[in-house]
Structure formats: C-alpha cells, structure tokens
Amino acid sequence: MSSRPELQAPPEIFYNDTEARKYTSSSRIIEIQAKLSERALELLALPDDGVPRLLLDIGCGSGLSGETLSENGHQWIGLDISESMLNVASERDVDGDLLLGDMGQGLGLRPGVIDGAISISAVQWLCNADKSSHEPRLRLKAFFTSLYRCLARGARAVLQVYPENVAQRELILGFAMRAGFSGGVVVDFPHSTKSRKEYFVLTCGPPSLSTAVPKAKGEDGESCSDDESSGDEENQTVS
C-alpha cells in the first residue's frame, strides 16, 4: 500500500482519533513539522518590525505548525477538515482559533483580513477525488480563489507540498496563477532525494520586484545538515 496518506483515504477519515493522537505524539513528526513550519514562516518574509500578524494555517491538524507561529509572536487561525485533529489541538490548548472546514469548498473568511498564510503537507489532498461529488479542478479553483480574496494585498501564502508528479505540481500552480497570485515554486535541496522539499511561494497581486521567488536552500550543491535531512516521514503514516 502507498505510504502517501492522501492515496489511502480522505483526510477526515485517515486522520481519525487514533491516527491524530499517534501523529501528534511522534517526536520525529513534531521535529519535522517544526522545521517545515519555520521554513514556511521564513519564506513568508513578514516585516521585521515586531508587530504581530494575523496568519492562516491551512490544514492545521493538531496545531503543531501553529505553535511555530505563536512562538514567533503571531496570532493565527487554523483550518482543518479532520475533527479528530482539531480535538487534539483543543486538548493541547493551542493559541490559535480553530475552524472545522474543507478547504476545497473555499475558506469562507472575510476579504483582506489575513496577513499571510502557510500550509504544511495539505494542499496536494485537493488533487484527489475522495467522493463522487469531488472534482479536483473545481476544488483547487475554490481554494485558491478564496485564499486570494482573504489575503491582504501584497501578502504571501507559502504552501509546502508533496506533489505526486510534475503534472500535479503544474496543476496546482496553474490554479494559483489563475486566481491572481504571482510567484512560483521554491525547491530546497533539489539534488537530494531524501531532503528535497517544495514550497509554493505565492504573493497576492501581480508580479513585481518585491514578489520575486526567494532563493532555495541547497541550489548550488550545498549539503544539508542532519536536521534538514528529514526525508518524507512527515507525509507518511506514523506507525
């Protein structure tokens, strides 16, 4: 059976009570999630002025990535389709406001209120038709249109993903561009099968000098540390 969760079951079923607790109690998962979230926050390139921002964590799960946002002084809203994951987040008393919802049906947030958005290992789920009523292209359109609408002008969204293949990467990026975003893909450690990580770095608005895609880590053959060589364990079933 594939180790990719999105190919095994819909997220609200895959991340049931047992899996949600198992996921959140794994020290390795916690470590990987923190590193991915720290990198996503770095790529958001928020002003270094000490002012807390209101951020959105899409597919927030049990709040592991939200903890990184809190530790950096920001307020956040977390959205997830798994009630079990959100229950664990509530039990852990995370600082963010939690919303139960399906990102493929749109985010339902007021226009222009979000200063930045992150998503860790979630957006690729939109490419699967988990129900007969699911059409991936319509779900991607609803997601990116609503994400663009809720972001402040010039704000960034950083979406860390595990695309199944090049076609899936291009499909996701295409819908982001059609929604009005500028930007592209940052691939950290592109020459390492184990450490390679992909981030869609998207800016709300047309291309400009300030919306240039940031430099990736390890582009020039730079070696990764043991901490950065975390593999794809975060995207696998926790045993």
Short mmCIF file of C-alpha atoms in Angstrom, two decimals:
data_model
loop_
_atom_site.label_atom_id
_atom_site.label_comp_id
_atom_site.label_asym_id
_atom_site.label_seq_id
_atom_site.Cartn_x
_atom_site.Cartn_y
_atom_site.Cartn_z
CA MET A 1 0.00 0.00 0.00
CA SER A 2 1.22 3.53 -0.75
CA SER A 3 2.72 5.45 2.16
CA ARG A 4 1.09 8.67 0.92
CA PRO A 5 -1.89 9.36 3.22
CA GLU A 6 -3.88 11.14 0.52
CA LEU A 7 -3.90 7.95 -1.56
CA GLN A 8 -5.25 5.82 1.29
CA ALA A 9 -8.38 7.64 2.49
CA PRO A 10 -10.00 11.09 2.69
CA PRO A 11 -8.28 13.24 5.34
CA GLU A 12 -11.27 13.33 7.68
CA ILE A 13 -11.22 9.51 7.68
CA PHE A 14 -7.47 8.89 7.55
CA TYR A 15 -6.84 11.23 10.49
CA ASN A 16 -9.29 9.59 12.89
CA ASP A 17 -8.93 9.75 16.68
CA THR A 18 -6.26 7.04 16.77
CA GLU A 19 -4.16 8.43 13.90
CA ALA A 20 -4.48 12.02 15.14
CA ARG A 21 -3.10 11.12 18.57
CA LYS A 22 -0.41 8.88 17.11
CA TYR A 23 0.67 11.66 14.75
CA THR A 24 0.84 14.28 17.47
CA SER A 25 2.76 12.07 19.91
CA SER A 26 5.55 11.22 17.44
CA SER A 27 8.69 13.16 18.39
CA ARG A 28 10.02 12.73 14.85
CA ILE A 29 6.85 14.16 13.32
CA ILE A 30 6.91 17.08 15.76
CA GLU A 31 10.53 17.84 14.81
CA ILE A 32 9.87 17.66 11.06
CA GLN A 33 6.68 19.73 11.32
CA ALA A 34 8.53 22.43 13.26
CA LYS A 35 11.30 22.67 10.66
CA LEU A 36 8.86 22.83 7.75
CA SER A 37 6.82 25.50 9.55
CA GLU A 38 9.90 27.57 10.37
CA ARG A 39 10.95 27.49 6.73
CA ALA A 40 7.44 28.43 5.59
CA LEU A 41 7.40 31.36 8.01
CA GLU A 42 10.82 32.45 6.73
CA LEU A 43 9.53 32.36 3.14
CA LEU A 44 6.53 34.50 4.14
CA ALA A 45 9.08 37.32 4.56
CA LEU A 46 6.96 39.25 7.05
CA PRO A 47 8.25 42.71 8.05
CA ASP A 48 10.74 42.50 10.91
CA ASP A 49 9.06 45.25 12.92
CA GLY A 50 7.87 43.35 15.98
CA VAL A 51 4.21 43.78 15.05
CA PRO A 52 2.14 40.57 15.42
CA ARG A 53 0.41 39.47 12.23
CA LEU A 54 -2.80 37.50 11.75
CA LEU A 55 -1.82 34.36 9.87
CA LEU A 56 -3.78 31.45 8.46
CA ASP A 57 -2.66 27.83 8.87
CA ILE A 58 -4.42 25.73 6.22
CA GLY A 59 -4.66 22.07 7.15
CA CYS A 60 -3.52 22.96 10.66
CA GLY A 61 -4.08 19.47 12.07
CA SER A 62 -3.37 19.28 15.79
CA GLY A 63 -1.70 22.69 15.83
CA LEU A 64 1.95 21.67 15.52
CA SER A 65 2.73 24.24 12.83
CA GLY A 66 0.64 26.84 14.64
CA GLU A 67 2.97 26.56 17.61
CA THR A 68 5.77 27.90 15.42
CA LEU A 69 3.60 30.90 14.53
CA SER A 70 2.80 31.51 18.21
CA GLU A 71 6.46 31.22 19.22
CA ASN A 72 7.25 33.96 16.71
CA GLY A 73 4.67 36.28 18.24
CA HIS A 74 1.89 35.98 15.68
CA GLN A 75 -1.83 35.32 16.01
CA TRP A 76 -3.28 32.61 13.83
CA ILE A 77 -6.40 30.90 12.59
CA GLY A 78 -6.22 27.18 11.87
CA LEU A 79 -8.47 25.37 9.40
CA ASP A 80 -8.73 21.59 9.10
CA ILE A 81 -11.22 19.04 7.78
CA SER A 82 -10.40 16.46 10.48
CA GLU A 83 -12.48 16.95 13.61
CA SER A 84 -10.22 14.45 15.39
CA MET A 85 -7.15 16.56 14.66
CA LEU A 86 -8.88 19.72 15.88
CA ASN A 87 -9.99 17.94 19.05
CA VAL A 88 -6.36 17.08 19.78
CA ALA A 89 -5.40 20.71 19.08
CA SER A 90 -8.04 21.87 21.58
CA GLU A 91 -6.80 19.39 24.18
CA ARG A 92 -3.28 20.74 23.66
CA ASP A 93 -4.66 24.25 24.31
CA VAL A 94 -3.05 25.82 21.25
CA ASP A 95 -3.21 29.60 20.92
CA GLY A 96 -4.92 29.77 17.53
CA ASP A 97 -8.61 29.97 16.67
CA LEU A 98 -9.67 26.65 15.14
CA LEU A 99 -12.12 26.18 12.28
CA LEU A 100 -13.56 22.89 11.01
CA GLY A 101 -13.86 23.10 7.25
CA ASP A 102 -12.98 21.73 3.82
CA MET A 103 -10.52 23.98 2.00
CA GLY A 104 -11.80 22.55 -1.27
CA GLN A 105 -15.11 24.29 -0.66
CA GLY A 106 -13.48 27.66 -0.07
CA LEU A 107 -12.11 29.23 3.09
CA GLY A 108 -15.07 31.44 3.99
CA LEU A 109 -13.00 34.26 5.51
CA ARG A 110 -13.63 37.98 5.12
CA PRO A 111 -11.74 39.75 2.32
CA GLY A 112 -8.31 41.18 3.04
CA VAL A 113 -8.08 40.22 6.72
CA ILE A 114 -5.17 37.74 6.60
CA ASP A 115 -1.56 38.99 6.65
CA GLY A 116 -0.06 35.70 5.47
CA ALA A 117 -0.89 32.02 5.10
CA ILE A 118 1.03 28.79 5.48
CA SER A 119 0.10 25.20 4.74
CA ILE A 120 2.21 22.16 5.56
CA SER A 121 1.65 18.97 3.54
CA ALA A 122 -2.03 19.62 2.90
CA VAL A 123 -2.79 21.17 -0.49
CA GLN A 124 -1.96 18.03 -2.51
CA TRP A 125 -5.06 16.40 -0.95
CA LEU A 126 -7.17 18.65 -3.22
CA CYS A 127 -5.94 16.70 -6.25
CA ASN A 128 -7.80 13.55 -5.16
CA ALA A 129 -11.47 12.82 -5.84
CA ASP A 130 -12.31 11.25 -2.47
CA LYS A 131 -16.05 11.44 -3.12
CA SER A 132 -18.15 11.13 -6.26
CA SER A 133 -19.02 14.81 -5.85
CA HIS A 134 -15.37 15.87 -5.74
CA GLU A 135 -13.87 17.42 -8.88
CA PRO A 136 -10.23 18.31 -8.16
CA ARG A 137 -10.13 21.22 -10.60
CA LEU A 138 -13.22 22.83 -9.09
CA ARG A 139 -11.83 22.30 -5.59
CA LEU A 140 -8.48 23.85 -6.50
CA LYS A 141 -10.28 26.81 -8.05
CA ALA A 142 -12.46 27.32 -4.96
CA PHE A 143 -9.46 27.07 -2.67
CA PHE A 144 -7.15 29.48 -4.47
CA THR A 145 -9.91 31.99 -5.27
CA SER A 146 -10.95 32.17 -1.61
CA LEU A 147 -7.32 32.26 -0.42
CA TYR A 148 -6.56 35.19 -2.72
CA ARG A 149 -9.66 37.00 -1.51
CA CYS A 150 -8.91 36.71 2.21
CA LEU A 151 -5.27 37.83 1.96
CA ALA A 152 -4.25 41.46 2.32
CA ARG A 153 -2.87 42.99 -0.86
CA GLY A 154 0.81 42.06 -1.20
CA ALA A 155 0.58 39.31 1.43
CA ARG A 156 2.15 35.94 0.80
CA ALA A 157 0.96 32.36 1.05
CA VAL A 158 3.59 29.63 1.47
CA LEU A 159 2.28 26.15 0.77
CA GLN A 160 4.63 23.23 1.44
CA VAL A 161 3.50 20.30 -0.69
CA TYR A 162 4.43 16.79 -1.71
CA PRO A 163 3.20 16.70 -5.33
CA GLU A 164 2.84 13.20 -6.69
CA ASN A 165 4.44 14.18 -10.01
CA VAL A 166 5.28 17.12 -12.26
CA ALA A 167 1.76 17.21 -13.72
CA GLN A 168 0.24 17.59 -10.26
CA ARG A 169 2.69 20.37 -9.39
CA GLU A 170 1.80 22.24 -12.57
CA LEU A 171 -1.93 21.70 -11.98
CA ILE A 172 -1.76 23.25 -8.52
CA LEU A 173 0.44 26.15 -9.61
CA GLY A 174 -1.76 26.83 -12.63
CA PHE A 175 -4.86 27.34 -10.50
CA ALA A 176 -2.92 29.60 -8.14
CA MET A 177 -1.83 31.80 -11.04
CA ARG A 178 -5.34 31.92 -12.49
CA ALA A 179 -6.67 33.11 -9.13
CA GLY A 180 -4.38 36.15 -9.38
CA PHE A 181 -1.28 35.07 -7.47
CA SER A 182 2.25 35.73 -8.64
CA GLY A 183 5.26 33.71 -7.57
CA GLY A 184 6.39 30.16 -8.13
CA VAL A 185 7.98 27.10 -6.58
CA VAL A 186 10.96 27.09 -4.20
CA VAL A 187 12.67 23.69 -4.05
CA ASP A 188 15.06 23.24 -1.14
CA PHE A 189 17.87 20.71 -1.68
CA PRO A 190 16.69 19.82 -5.20
CA HIS A 191 19.57 17.37 -5.70
CA SER A 192 18.72 15.29 -2.62
CA THR A 193 16.02 12.65 -2.87
CA LYS A 194 15.76 12.48 0.91
CA SER A 195 15.87 16.18 1.81
CA ARG A 196 14.06 17.76 -1.16
CA LYS A 197 11.17 19.98 -0.06
CA GLU A 198 8.85 22.02 -2.28
CA TYR A 199 7.11 25.26 -1.35
CA PHE A 200 4.68 27.27 -3.44
CA VAL A 201 5.57 30.88 -2.59
CA LEU A 202 2.64 32.98 -3.76
CA THR A 203 2.02 36.71 -3.49
CA CYS A 204 -1.40 38.33 -3.60
CA GLY A 205 -1.07 40.62 -6.58
CA PRO A 206 0.74 40.99 -9.91
CA PRO A 207 4.47 40.28 -10.36
CA SER A 208 6.96 42.93 -9.21
CA LEU A 209 10.49 43.12 -7.84
CA SER A 210 9.11 42.52 -4.35
CA THR A 211 7.30 39.35 -5.45
CA ALA A 212 10.39 37.56 -6.80
CA VAL A 213 10.61 33.93 -5.72
CA PRO A 214 13.11 33.57 -2.82
CA LYS A 215 16.33 31.61 -3.15
CA ALA A 216 16.09 27.93 -2.29
CA LYS A 217 18.40 26.10 0.08
CA GLY A 218 20.98 23.76 -1.43
CA GLU A 219 20.59 25.03 -5.02
CA ASP A 220 24.34 25.05 -5.63
CA GLY A 221 25.04 21.60 -4.30
CA GLU A 222 25.12 22.88 -0.72
CA SER A 223 24.89 19.92 1.62
CA CYS A 224 22.10 19.66 4.16
CA SER A 225 22.62 19.12 7.86
CA ASP A 226 21.30 16.07 9.67
CA ASP A 227 18.47 18.25 10.99
CA GLU A 228 17.46 19.22 7.47
CA SER A 229 17.77 15.67 6.14
CA SER A 230 14.35 14.69 7.41
CA GLY A 231 13.06 12.81 4.39
CA ASP A 232 9.36 12.47 3.68
CA GLU A 233 8.44 10.97 7.03
CA GLU A 234 6.05 13.83 7.75
CA ASN A 235 3.99 12.74 4.77
CA GLN A 236 3.75 9.11 5.80
CA THR A 237 1.60 7.07 8.10
CA VAL A 238 3.01 7.08 11.62
CA SER A 239 3.50 3.55 12.88
#
